Coordinates of C-alpha atoms in Angstrom, one line a residue:
Chain A
M30 CA -72.7 46.2 -41.9
S31 CA -70.6 47.3 -39.0
N32 CA -72.0 48.5 -35.7
K33 CA -70.3 51.8 -36.0
K34 CA -72.3 54.8 -34.8
Y35 CA -72.2 58.2 -36.4
Y36 CA -73.1 61.8 -35.5
F37 CA -74.1 64.9 -37.4
G38 CA -72.0 68.0 -36.9
I39 CA -73.8 71.0 -38.4
D40 CA -72.7 74.6 -38.6
I41 CA -75.4 77.1 -39.6
G42 CA -73.8 80.2 -41.2
G43 CA -75.3 83.3 -42.5
T44 CA -74.9 82.1 -46.1
T45 CA -74.4 78.3 -46.1
I46 CA -75.1 75.4 -43.8
K47 CA -72.1 73.0 -43.4
A48 CA -73.1 69.5 -42.5
G49 CA -70.8 66.7 -41.7
I50 CA -71.2 63.1 -40.7
F51 CA -68.6 62.0 -38.1
D52 CA -67.7 58.7 -36.5
E53 CA -67.4 58.1 -32.8
Q54 CA -63.8 59.2 -32.8
G55 CA -64.8 62.6 -34.4
I56 CA -63.4 61.7 -37.8
L57 CA -65.2 63.2 -40.7
D58 CA -66.8 60.6 -43.0
K59 CA -68.8 62.8 -45.4
K60 CA -69.5 66.6 -45.8
E61 CA -72.2 68.5 -47.6
E62 CA -73.1 72.2 -47.9
F63 CA -76.4 73.8 -48.7
P64 CA -77.6 77.4 -48.7
T65 CA -79.1 79.0 -45.5
R66 CA -82.6 80.0 -46.6
K67 CA -83.1 83.1 -44.5
E68 CA -86.4 84.2 -46.1
E69 CA -89.6 84.2 -44.0
G70 CA -87.8 84.8 -40.7
G71 CA -85.5 81.9 -41.3
S72 CA -88.4 79.5 -40.9
K73 CA -87.2 77.1 -43.5
I74 CA -83.8 76.5 -42.0
L75 CA -84.7 73.8 -39.5
G76 CA -86.9 72.0 -42.1
D77 CA -84.0 71.9 -44.6
I78 CA -81.8 70.4 -41.9
V79 CA -84.5 67.8 -41.1
D80 CA -84.7 66.9 -44.8
F81 CA -80.9 66.4 -44.9
V82 CA -80.9 64.4 -41.7
K83 CA -83.6 62.0 -43.0
K84 CA -81.9 61.5 -46.3
K85 CA -78.6 60.7 -44.7
Q86 CA -80.1 58.4 -42.1
E87 CA -81.3 56.3 -45.0
E88 CA -77.9 56.3 -46.5
Y89 CA -76.3 55.3 -43.2
D90 CA -78.9 52.7 -42.3
N91 CA -80.1 54.7 -39.3
K92 CA -76.7 54.5 -37.6
I93 CA -76.5 58.2 -37.0
I94 CA -77.5 58.7 -33.4
G95 CA -77.2 62.4 -32.5
I96 CA -76.9 66.0 -33.9
G97 CA -74.5 68.7 -32.7
I98 CA -75.4 72.1 -34.1
G99 CA -73.8 75.5 -34.0
V100 CA -75.7 78.7 -34.5
P101 CA -74.5 82.3 -35.0
G102 CA -76.0 83.7 -31.8
S103 CA -76.1 83.2 -28.0
V104 CA -77.5 79.9 -26.8
T105 CA -78.6 79.1 -23.2
Q106 CA -77.5 75.9 -21.4
D107 CA -81.0 74.4 -22.3
G108 CA -80.4 74.9 -26.1
V109 CA -82.6 77.9 -26.5
V110 CA -81.4 80.3 -29.2
N111 CA -81.9 83.9 -28.2
K112 CA -82.3 86.0 -31.4
C113 CA -80.1 85.1 -34.3
V114 CA -80.2 88.4 -36.2
N115 CA -78.2 86.8 -39.1
L116 CA -80.8 84.1 -39.6
G117 CA -83.9 86.2 -38.9
W118 CA -84.7 84.0 -35.9
G119 CA -86.4 85.2 -32.7
V120 CA -86.3 83.0 -29.6
I121 CA -86.3 79.3 -30.6
N122 CA -85.7 76.2 -28.6
V123 CA -83.6 74.5 -31.3
K124 CA -82.7 71.5 -29.1
E125 CA -86.3 70.7 -28.4
E126 CA -87.7 71.4 -31.9
L127 CA -85.0 69.5 -33.8
S128 CA -85.1 66.6 -31.4
K129 CA -88.9 66.3 -31.9
L130 CA -88.6 66.5 -35.7
T131 CA -85.8 64.0 -36.0
G132 CA -86.1 61.7 -33.0
L133 CA -82.4 62.2 -32.3
E134 CA -80.5 63.6 -29.4
V135 CA -79.5 67.2 -30.1
C136 CA -76.9 69.5 -28.6
V137 CA -76.8 73.2 -29.6
G138 CA -74.0 75.7 -29.1
N139 CA -72.8 79.1 -30.2
D140 CA -70.8 79.1 -33.5
A141 CA -67.7 80.7 -32.0
N142 CA -67.7 78.2 -29.1
M143 CA -68.2 75.4 -31.6
A144 CA -65.2 76.6 -33.7
A145 CA -63.2 76.7 -30.5
L146 CA -64.2 73.2 -29.6
G147 CA -63.3 72.0 -33.1
E148 CA -59.9 73.6 -33.1
Y149 CA -59.3 72.4 -29.5
A150 CA -60.1 68.8 -30.5
K151 CA -57.8 69.2 -33.6
A152 CA -55.0 70.5 -31.3
N153 CA -55.5 67.4 -29.2
E154 CA -54.7 65.1 -32.1
G155 CA -51.1 66.2 -31.8
E156 CA -48.5 64.9 -29.3
E157 CA -49.6 67.2 -26.5
S158 CA -52.8 66.7 -24.6
Y159 CA -54.8 69.8 -23.6
S160 CA -57.8 70.2 -21.3
S161 CA -58.1 74.0 -21.9
A162 CA -57.7 76.4 -24.8
L163 CA -58.4 79.9 -25.8
F164 CA -59.5 80.4 -29.5
I165 CA -59.7 83.8 -31.1
T166 CA -61.2 84.3 -34.5
L167 CA -60.1 87.2 -36.6
G168 CA -62.7 88.0 -39.3
T169 CA -65.1 90.7 -40.1
G170 CA -65.3 90.9 -36.3
V171 CA -63.2 89.4 -33.5
G172 CA -64.8 86.5 -31.7
G173 CA -63.6 83.7 -29.5
G174 CA -64.3 80.7 -27.5
I175 CA -62.7 79.3 -24.3
I176 CA -62.5 75.6 -23.4
V177 CA -62.1 74.6 -19.8
D178 CA -62.0 71.0 -18.7
G179 CA -62.8 70.0 -22.3
K180 CA -66.0 72.1 -22.4
P181 CA -66.9 75.5 -23.9
L182 CA -67.2 78.2 -21.2
I183 CA -70.6 79.8 -21.9
G184 CA -71.1 82.4 -19.2
A185 CA -74.1 83.7 -17.3
N186 CA -75.3 85.7 -20.3
G187 CA -73.8 83.6 -23.0
A188 CA -71.1 86.3 -23.3
A189 CA -67.9 84.5 -22.2
A190 CA -64.9 84.8 -24.5
E191 CA -66.3 88.0 -26.1
I192 CA -62.7 89.0 -26.7
G193 CA -63.6 91.3 -29.5
H194 CA -65.3 93.6 -27.1
L195 CA -62.6 93.9 -24.5
P196 CA -62.3 97.6 -23.8
I197 CA -58.6 98.0 -24.2
V198 CA -58.0 100.4 -27.2
W199 CA -57.5 103.4 -25.0
D200 CA -56.9 105.9 -27.9
E201 CA -59.8 105.0 -30.0
S202 CA -62.0 108.0 -30.9
E203 CA -64.9 106.3 -32.8
N204 CA -67.7 104.0 -31.4
C205 CA -67.8 100.3 -31.9
N206 CA -70.9 98.7 -33.4
C207 CA -71.8 97.6 -29.9
G208 CA -72.1 101.2 -28.7
K209 CA -68.9 101.3 -26.6
K210 CA -65.6 102.9 -27.5
G211 CA -62.2 101.2 -27.7
C212 CA -63.2 97.6 -28.3
L213 CA -60.4 95.3 -29.5
E214 CA -62.3 94.5 -32.7
Q215 CA -62.3 98.1 -33.7
V216 CA -58.5 97.6 -34.4
A217 CA -58.0 93.9 -34.7
S218 CA -60.8 92.7 -37.0
A219 CA -60.3 92.7 -40.8
T220 CA -62.4 95.9 -40.9
G221 CA -60.2 97.3 -38.1
V222 CA -57.0 96.5 -40.1
V223 CA -58.3 98.5 -43.1
R224 CA -59.4 101.4 -40.9
T225 CA -56.0 101.5 -39.2
A226 CA -54.2 101.5 -42.5
N227 CA -56.5 104.2 -44.0
R228 CA -55.9 106.4 -41.0
L229 CA -52.2 106.1 -41.3
L230 CA -52.4 106.8 -45.0
N231 CA -54.5 109.9 -44.4
A232 CA -52.1 111.1 -41.7
S233 CA -49.0 111.4 -43.8
D234 CA -47.7 111.7 -47.4
E235 CA -45.3 108.9 -47.0
P236 CA -45.2 106.7 -50.1
S237 CA -46.8 103.3 -49.7
L238 CA -47.7 100.3 -51.8
L239 CA -51.2 100.7 -50.4
R240 CA -51.7 104.0 -52.2
K241 CA -51.6 102.2 -55.5
Q242 CA -54.5 99.9 -54.6
D243 CA -58.1 100.7 -55.7
Y244 CA -59.4 98.8 -52.8
I245 CA -57.6 98.0 -49.5
S246 CA -58.4 94.8 -47.7
A247 CA -56.8 93.3 -44.6
K248 CA -55.0 90.9 -47.0
T249 CA -53.5 93.8 -49.0
V250 CA -52.3 95.4 -45.8
F251 CA -50.6 92.2 -44.6
D252 CA -49.1 91.5 -48.1
A253 CA -47.7 95.0 -48.2
A254 CA -46.3 94.6 -44.7
K255 CA -44.6 91.4 -45.7
E256 CA -42.9 93.4 -48.5
G257 CA -41.6 95.9 -46.0
D258 CA -44.0 98.7 -46.7
M259 CA -43.6 101.2 -43.8
I260 CA -47.3 102.3 -43.5
A261 CA -48.5 98.7 -43.7
L262 CA -45.9 97.7 -41.1
Q263 CA -47.1 100.4 -38.8
A264 CA -50.7 99.2 -39.2
V265 CA -49.7 95.6 -38.5
K266 CA -47.7 96.8 -35.4
R267 CA -50.8 98.5 -34.0
V268 CA -53.1 95.6 -34.8
T269 CA -50.8 93.0 -33.3
H270 CA -50.0 95.2 -30.3
F271 CA -53.7 95.3 -29.3
L272 CA -54.2 91.6 -30.2
G273 CA -51.3 90.6 -27.9
L274 CA -52.7 92.9 -25.2
G275 CA -56.2 91.4 -25.5
L276 CA -54.8 87.9 -25.4
A277 CA -52.7 88.8 -22.3
C278 CA -55.9 90.1 -20.6
A279 CA -57.9 87.0 -21.5
C280 CA -55.1 84.7 -20.4
G281 CA -54.6 86.6 -17.1
V282 CA -58.2 85.6 -16.5
V283 CA -58.4 82.0 -17.6
D284 CA -54.8 80.9 -18.1
P285 CA -55.4 78.3 -20.8
Q286 CA -52.9 75.7 -22.0
I287 CA -52.9 76.9 -25.6
I288 CA -53.9 79.9 -27.6
I289 CA -55.3 79.2 -31.1
I290 CA -55.7 82.0 -33.7
G291 CA -58.3 81.4 -36.4
G292 CA -60.6 83.3 -38.8
G293 CA -60.0 84.6 -42.3
M294 CA -57.3 87.0 -41.2
S295 CA -55.2 84.2 -39.8
K296 CA -54.4 83.3 -43.4
A297 CA -51.7 86.0 -43.0
G298 CA -50.0 83.0 -41.3
E299 CA -46.7 82.8 -39.5
F300 CA -46.0 86.5 -40.1
L301 CA -49.0 87.4 -38.1
R302 CA -48.6 84.7 -35.5
V303 CA -45.1 85.7 -34.6
E304 CA -46.0 89.3 -34.1
I305 CA -49.0 88.4 -31.9
E306 CA -47.0 86.0 -29.8
K307 CA -44.3 88.6 -29.2
E308 CA -46.8 91.2 -28.0
Y309 CA -48.6 88.6 -25.9
K310 CA -45.4 87.5 -24.1
E311 CA -44.6 91.2 -23.4
N312 CA -47.9 91.9 -21.8
V313 CA -49.0 88.7 -20.0
F314 CA -48.4 87.9 -16.3
H315 CA -45.2 85.8 -16.2
P316 CA -46.5 82.4 -15.2
S317 CA -48.4 82.3 -18.6
R318 CA -45.6 83.6 -20.7
K319 CA -44.8 80.2 -22.3
T320 CA -48.3 79.4 -23.3
P321 CA -48.0 78.3 -27.0
V322 CA -49.7 80.5 -29.6
V323 CA -50.6 78.5 -32.7
L324 CA -52.6 79.0 -35.9
A325 CA -55.9 77.2 -36.4
K326 CA -56.0 74.3 -38.7
L327 CA -59.6 73.6 -39.7
G328 CA -60.5 76.9 -41.5
N329 CA -64.2 77.2 -42.2
D330 CA -64.9 73.6 -41.1
A331 CA -64.0 74.3 -37.4
G332 CA -67.6 75.0 -36.4
M333 CA -68.8 71.7 -38.0
Y334 CA -66.1 69.7 -36.3
G335 CA -66.8 71.4 -33.0
A336 CA -70.6 70.7 -33.2
A337 CA -69.8 67.0 -33.8
Q338 CA -67.5 67.1 -30.7
L339 CA -70.3 68.7 -28.6
I340 CA -72.7 65.8 -29.3
I341 CA -70.1 63.1 -29.2
N342 CA -68.9 64.2 -25.7
S343 CA -72.5 64.8 -24.4
Chain B
M26 CA -73.5 61.9 20.7
S27 CA -74.8 62.8 17.2
N28 CA -73.4 61.4 14.0
K29 CA -72.7 64.8 12.7
K30 CA -69.4 65.0 10.7
Y31 CA -67.1 68.0 10.7
Y32 CA -64.3 69.5 8.5
F33 CA -61.3 71.7 9.1
G34 CA -61.1 74.9 7.1
I35 CA -57.6 76.3 7.4
D36 CA -56.1 79.5 5.9
I37 CA -52.3 79.9 6.2
G38 CA -51.5 83.6 6.1
G39 CA -48.1 85.2 6.2
T40 CA -48.7 86.2 9.9
T41 CA -51.4 84.0 11.4
I42 CA -53.1 80.7 10.6
K43 CA -56.8 80.8 10.8
A44 CA -58.4 77.4 11.6
G45 CA -62.1 76.7 11.8
I46 CA -64.2 73.6 12.3
F47 CA -67.2 73.5 10.1
D48 CA -70.2 71.2 9.9
E49 CA -71.4 69.4 6.7
Q50 CA -73.5 72.4 5.8
G51 CA -70.4 74.7 5.9
I52 CA -71.5 76.4 9.1
L53 CA -68.6 77.5 11.4
D54 CA -68.7 75.7 14.8
K55 CA -65.4 76.9 16.3
K56 CA -62.5 79.1 15.2
E57 CA -59.0 79.5 16.4
E58 CA -55.9 81.5 15.3
F59 CA -52.3 80.8 15.9
P60 CA -49.1 82.4 14.6
T61 CA -47.5 81.3 11.3
R62 CA -43.9 80.3 12.4
K63 CA -41.9 81.1 9.3
E64 CA -38.5 80.5 10.8
E65 CA -36.4 77.6 9.4
G66 CA -37.9 77.8 5.9
G67 CA -41.4 77.5 7.3
S68 CA -40.7 73.9 8.4
K69 CA -42.7 74.2 11.6
I70 CA -46.0 75.2 9.9
L71 CA -47.3 71.8 9.0
G72 CA -46.3 70.4 12.4
D73 CA -48.2 73.2 14.1
I74 CA -51.3 72.4 12.0
V75 CA -51.0 68.7 12.8
D76 CA -50.8 69.4 16.5
F77 CA -54.0 71.6 16.2
V78 CA -55.8 68.9 14.2
K79 CA -55.0 66.2 16.8
K80 CA -56.1 68.3 19.7
K81 CA -59.4 69.1 18.0
Q82 CA -60.0 65.5 17.0
E83 CA -60.0 64.6 20.7
E84 CA -62.4 67.4 21.5
Y85 CA -64.7 66.4 18.6
D86 CA -64.5 62.6 19.3
N87 CA -62.7 62.0 15.9
K88 CA -65.8 63.2 14.0
I89 CA -63.7 65.6 11.9
I90 CA -63.2 63.8 8.6
G91 CA -61.3 66.1 6.3
I92 CA -59.0 69.2 5.9
G93 CA -59.4 72.0 3.4
I94 CA -56.4 74.3 3.4
G95 CA -55.5 77.5 1.6
V96 CA -51.9 78.6 1.1
P97 CA -50.5 82.0 -0.2
G98 CA -49.0 80.6 -3.4
S99 CA -49.8 78.7 -6.6
V100 CA -51.0 75.1 -6.1
T101 CA -51.3 72.4 -8.8
Q102 CA -54.3 70.2 -9.2
D103 CA -52.5 67.5 -7.3
G104 CA -52.0 69.7 -4.2
V105 CA -48.4 70.5 -4.8
V106 CA -47.4 74.0 -3.5
N107 CA -44.9 75.7 -5.8
K108 CA -42.8 78.1 -3.7
C109 CA -44.7 80.1 -1.1
V110 CA -42.2 83.0 -0.8
N111 CA -44.3 84.4 2.2
L112 CA -43.9 81.1 4.1
G113 CA -40.3 80.3 3.2
W114 CA -41.5 77.2 1.4
G115 CA -40.0 75.6 -1.6
V116 CA -41.9 72.9 -3.5
I117 CA -44.0 70.8 -1.0
N118 CA -46.8 68.3 -1.7
V119 CA -49.0 69.7 1.1
K120 CA -51.9 67.3 0.3
E121 CA -49.8 64.2 0.5
E122 CA -47.7 65.3 3.6
L123 CA -50.7 66.5 5.6
S124 CA -52.7 63.5 4.7
K125 CA -49.9 61.2 5.9
L126 CA -49.5 63.0 9.1
T127 CA -53.2 63.2 10.1
G128 CA -54.8 60.2 8.3
L129 CA -57.4 62.6 7.0
E130 CA -58.4 63.5 3.4
V131 CA -56.8 66.8 2.4
C132 CA -57.6 69.4 -0.3
V133 CA -55.3 72.3 -1.0
G134 CA -56.0 75.5 -2.8
N135 CA -54.5 78.9 -3.4
D136 CA -55.6 81.5 -0.8
A137 CA -57.2 83.9 -3.2
N138 CA -59.2 81.0 -4.8
M139 CA -60.2 79.9 -1.3
A140 CA -61.4 83.4 -0.4
A141 CA -63.4 83.4 -3.7
L142 CA -65.0 80.1 -2.9
G143 CA -65.8 81.3 0.6
E144 CA -67.5 84.5 -0.6
Y145 CA -69.2 82.6 -3.4
A146 CA -70.7 80.1 -0.8
K147 CA -71.8 83.1 1.4
A148 CA -73.5 84.8 -1.6
N149 CA -75.4 81.5 -2.2
E150 CA -76.9 81.7 1.3
G151 CA -79.1 84.6 0.0
E152 CA -82.2 84.3 -2.1
E153 CA -80.3 84.0 -5.4
S154 CA -78.5 80.8 -6.4
Y155 CA -75.2 81.2 -8.3
S156 CA -73.0 78.7 -10.0
S157 CA -70.3 81.2 -11.1
A158 CA -68.7 84.3 -9.5
L159 CA -65.8 86.6 -9.9
F160 CA -64.1 87.7 -6.7
I161 CA -61.6 90.6 -6.6
T162 CA -59.6 91.3 -3.5
L163 CA -58.2 94.8 -3.0
G164 CA -55.4 94.8 -0.4
T165 CA -51.7 95.5 -0.5
G166 CA -52.0 93.9 -4.0
V167 CA -54.9 93.1 -6.2
G168 CA -55.9 89.4 -6.4
G169 CA -58.8 87.4 -7.4
G170 CA -60.6 84.1 -7.8
I171 CA -63.1 82.9 -10.4
I172 CA -65.7 80.2 -9.7
V173 CA -67.2 78.3 -12.6
D174 CA -69.7 75.5 -12.0
G175 CA -69.1 75.9 -8.3
K176 CA -65.4 75.3 -8.5
P177 CA -62.3 77.6 -8.5
L178 CA -60.8 78.1 -12.0
I179 CA -57.1 77.3 -11.5
G180 CA -55.5 77.7 -14.9
A181 CA -52.7 75.8 -16.7
N182 CA -50.1 77.6 -14.6
G183 CA -52.2 78.3 -11.5
A184 CA -52.5 81.8 -12.8
A185 CA -56.2 82.2 -13.6
A186 CA -57.9 85.2 -12.1
E187 CA -54.7 87.2 -11.8
I188 CA -56.7 90.3 -12.2
G189 CA -54.1 92.5 -10.5
H190 CA -51.7 91.9 -13.4
L191 CA -54.1 92.7 -16.2
P192 CA -52.0 95.1 -18.5
I193 CA -54.6 97.9 -18.8
V194 CA -53.1 101.0 -17.2
W195 CA -51.8 102.4 -20.5
D196 CA -50.4 105.7 -19.0
E197 CA -48.3 104.1 -16.2
S198 CA -44.7 105.0 -16.3
E199 CA -43.2 102.9 -13.5
N200 CA -42.7 99.1 -13.4
C201 CA -44.9 96.8 -11.4
N202 CA -43.3 94.4 -8.9
C203 CA -43.9 91.7 -11.5
G204 CA -41.6 93.4 -13.9
K205 CA -44.3 94.5 -16.4
K206 CA -45.6 98.0 -16.7
G207 CA -49.3 99.1 -16.4
C208 CA -50.7 96.3 -14.2
L209 CA -54.1 97.1 -12.6
E210 CA -52.6 96.7 -9.1
Q211 CA -50.2 99.6 -9.7
V212 CA -53.3 101.8 -9.5
A213 CA -55.9 99.8 -7.7
S214 CA -54.2 98.2 -4.7
A215 CA -54.0 100.1 -1.4
T216 CA -50.4 100.9 -2.3
G217 CA -51.7 102.1 -5.7
V218 CA -54.3 104.4 -4.2
V219 CA -51.6 106.1 -2.1
R220 CA -49.2 106.4 -5.1
T221 CA -52.0 107.9 -7.2
A222 CA -52.9 110.4 -4.5
N223 CA -49.3 111.4 -3.9
R224 CA -48.7 112.0 -7.6
L225 CA -51.8 114.2 -7.8
L226 CA -50.6 116.1 -4.7
N227 CA -47.2 116.6 -6.2
A228 CA -48.6 117.8 -9.5
S229 CA -50.5 120.8 -8.2
D230 CA -50.7 123.3 -5.4
E231 CA -54.5 122.7 -4.9
P232 CA -55.4 122.7 -1.2
S233 CA -56.3 119.2 0.1
L234 CA -57.2 117.6 3.4
L235 CA -54.5 115.0 2.5
R236 CA -51.8 117.7 2.8
K237 CA -52.5 117.9 6.5
Q238 CA -51.8 114.2 7.1
D239 CA -48.4 112.9 8.3
Y240 CA -49.1 109.6 6.7
I241 CA -51.4 108.9 3.8
S242 CA -53.1 105.5 3.6
A243 CA -55.8 104.2 1.2
K244 CA -58.2 104.8 4.1
T245 CA -57.3 108.5 4.4
V246 CA -57.7 109.0 0.7
F247 CA -61.2 107.4 0.7
D248 CA -62.2 109.3 3.9
A249 CA -61.1 112.6 2.3
A250 CA -62.9 111.8 -0.9
K251 CA -66.1 111.1 1.1
E252 CA -65.7 114.6 2.5
G253 CA -65.5 116.0 -1.0
D254 CA -61.8 116.7 -1.1
M255 CA -61.0 117.3 -4.8
I256 CA -57.6 115.7 -5.0
A257 CA -58.8 112.6 -3.1
L258 CA -61.9 112.5 -5.5
Q259 CA -59.6 112.6 -8.5
A260 CA -57.5 109.8 -7.1
V261 CA -60.6 107.7 -6.4
K262 CA -61.9 108.4 -9.9
R263 CA -58.7 107.1 -11.4
V264 CA -58.6 104.0 -9.2
T265 CA -62.3 103.1 -9.8
H266 CA -62.0 103.8 -13.5
F267 CA -59.3 101.2 -13.9
L268 CA -61.0 98.8 -11.5
G269 CA -64.2 99.0 -13.6
L270 CA -62.1 98.5 -16.7
G271 CA -60.3 95.5 -15.3
L272 CA -63.6 93.9 -14.2
A273 CA -65.1 94.6 -17.6
C274 CA -62.1 92.8 -19.2
A275 CA -62.4 89.9 -16.8
C276 CA -66.2 89.6 -17.3
G277 CA -65.8 89.8 -21.0
V278 CA -63.8 86.7 -20.7
V279 CA -65.7 84.6 -18.2
D280 CA -69.1 86.4 -17.9
P281 CA -69.9 85.4 -14.2
Q282 CA -73.2 85.7 -12.5
I283 CA -72.0 87.9 -9.7
I284 CA -68.9 90.2 -9.0
I285 CA -67.8 90.3 -5.4
I286 CA -65.4 93.0 -4.1
G287 CA -63.3 92.1 -1.0
G288 CA -60.0 92.8 0.7
G289 CA -59.1 95.5 3.2
M290 CA -59.8 98.4 0.8
S291 CA -63.4 97.2 0.4
K292 CA -64.0 98.7 3.8
A293 CA -64.5 102.0 2.0
G294 CA -67.9 100.3 1.4
E295 CA -70.8 101.5 -0.6
F296 CA -68.9 104.7 -1.7
L297 CA -66.3 102.5 -3.5
R298 CA -68.8 99.9 -4.7
V299 CA -71.0 102.4 -6.5
E300 CA -68.1 104.0 -8.3
I301 CA -66.7 100.6 -9.4
E302 CA -70.1 99.5 -10.6
K303 CA -70.6 102.6 -12.6
E304 CA -67.2 102.2 -14.4
Y305 CA -67.9 98.5 -14.9
K306 CA -71.2 99.1 -16.6
E307 CA -69.7 101.7 -18.9
N308 CA -67.0 99.5 -20.1
V309 CA -68.4 95.9 -20.2
F310 CA -69.9 94.3 -23.3
H311 CA -73.7 94.8 -23.0
P312 CA -74.9 91.3 -22.3
S313 CA -73.1 91.4 -18.9
R314 CA -74.1 94.9 -18.0
K315 CA -76.6 93.9 -15.3
T316 CA -74.2 91.5 -13.5
P317 CA -74.5 92.5 -9.8
V318 CA -71.5 94.1 -8.1
V319 CA -71.6 93.4 -4.4
L320 CA -69.3 93.8 -1.3
A321 CA -67.7 90.8 0.3
K322 CA -69.1 89.7 3.6
L323 CA -66.7 87.4 5.3
G324 CA -63.7 89.8 5.7
N325 CA -60.5 88.0 6.8
D326 CA -62.4 84.7 7.4
A327 CA -63.2 84.2 3.7
G328 CA -60.2 82.0 3.0
M329 CA -61.0 79.7 6.0
Y330 CA -64.6 79.4 4.9
G331 CA -63.6 78.6 1.3
A332 CA -61.0 76.0 2.4
A333 CA -63.8 74.3 4.3
Q334 CA -66.0 74.4 1.1
L335 CA -63.2 72.9 -0.9
I336 CA -63.1 69.8 1.3
I337 CA -66.8 69.6 1.9
N338 CA -67.5 69.6 -1.9
S339 CA -64.6 67.2 -2.8

């Protein structure tokens, strides 16, 4: 058997755990998924991961030498997870516990940072070589991750790249879940897209494809906009305006080499990307105007890939 | 004679060059200033610095082993200065040229980043130990510098920490010098404070101490506000609101351990600091709410100190 070494890249989500086995070049060799057992304060989660690790070590003849892991919450530099509400966790030193239970080296990161690292590594597989990137994820909320010198920027309070809570929506009247008013994610998350469209529908009698829908989702709004529906187009205009503005603010602060747009909403594709890029260019300080704005490529696997990168580069 | 080693910390300004000699601990031993000769495309500037370096090397018995230098323009990672309009320079490899002319190791940085590094080092002389900081300088314009892991964040285009051009002043009607509309520095620079006050004076007949002034400066506006003048207070409220908002955006992106306010306008002191801190706390994402907001300590010497730090830490 070859002397090849392998690494685990594991992404703990609120519903499923995605676990991959990667070679030293970060290429995925095998992937499995199993449910996240959140019962009893999430106390079974690490045990399930340990079982998986042991089973795979047998299969791989003990050639897997480290674990990279992403969790949906803030993580200190020492690998301590500080309350994962989604998993029922309190304060847990995941790095120490998992290392003790498996005998392997462990690196832990926040899930958005891991997704950023995964997409950053993927972008680096192309012709260009990047050492920095800004990743924004458009889903139920708006999150992000920033890579500087090849590493995720964590921040003093684990709150770097919290792009969804940039206070830039000056005309917002309702409060964000975080308690503030005017956060980017109030407009630019999937939920925000639906809110924006519903407000426009309620404010006029203008005919719209959206009025025929029983249920409006971000996808129905983007689909209607692509068909030229005026209300949907207005909603998309407002969403992409604030997204471009938020990215212009973030890039005025870190000036990355590339901007990557991910999350479920990014499935709206080139239509969405072009609008965001246009608003970004109009609002950003001129030296950063040519920074490429691209769509993410790894979808839901980004966090798993990034977790593997974290341990491989450690 | 002792075996102590020394370093030059040099800050090239548009009017004067500040040059200090620092020991290995970054403590200033001697400081001189000489005019910046901008004639003939600034071609005499490096020669003047070389003359100074040679004179001091004699005095210090050749114990000065490196030069850190700050310039008012963007600088690449290789030490190439890309058009310093203020000095009349085109593209110059300052690192290479100065190293060739003096035989010493040379590090070059942007002046705002150097000032950030200087103030960051100064903050670290206190009881707390920091590895990151956000520095904002309020002068004719608004600039800044960000320190991450003890080093200035430069950015792909040398445009990181361009806080003055964050596009957040949503109700601005005029264009910024940069060509965009709604940049923070349109409101929050010394020039911006005067513009804001003048607009308020023109918009009402309300009596104000400012109406008795022949010439309104940022200082007269802050002085009048401290005396309770209503127009001046409104101007300060608008300025500090957008400053707090801008800092909240920047800290939502990098989440530094400390925020340092410098530049000529920071002479308004505690009055200004308290108002900025209040607006910052109201607008920033909650994990970063307790980040200390402090006044800079080094005044005009910050760039010189930071340049010394750059070479000492190289």
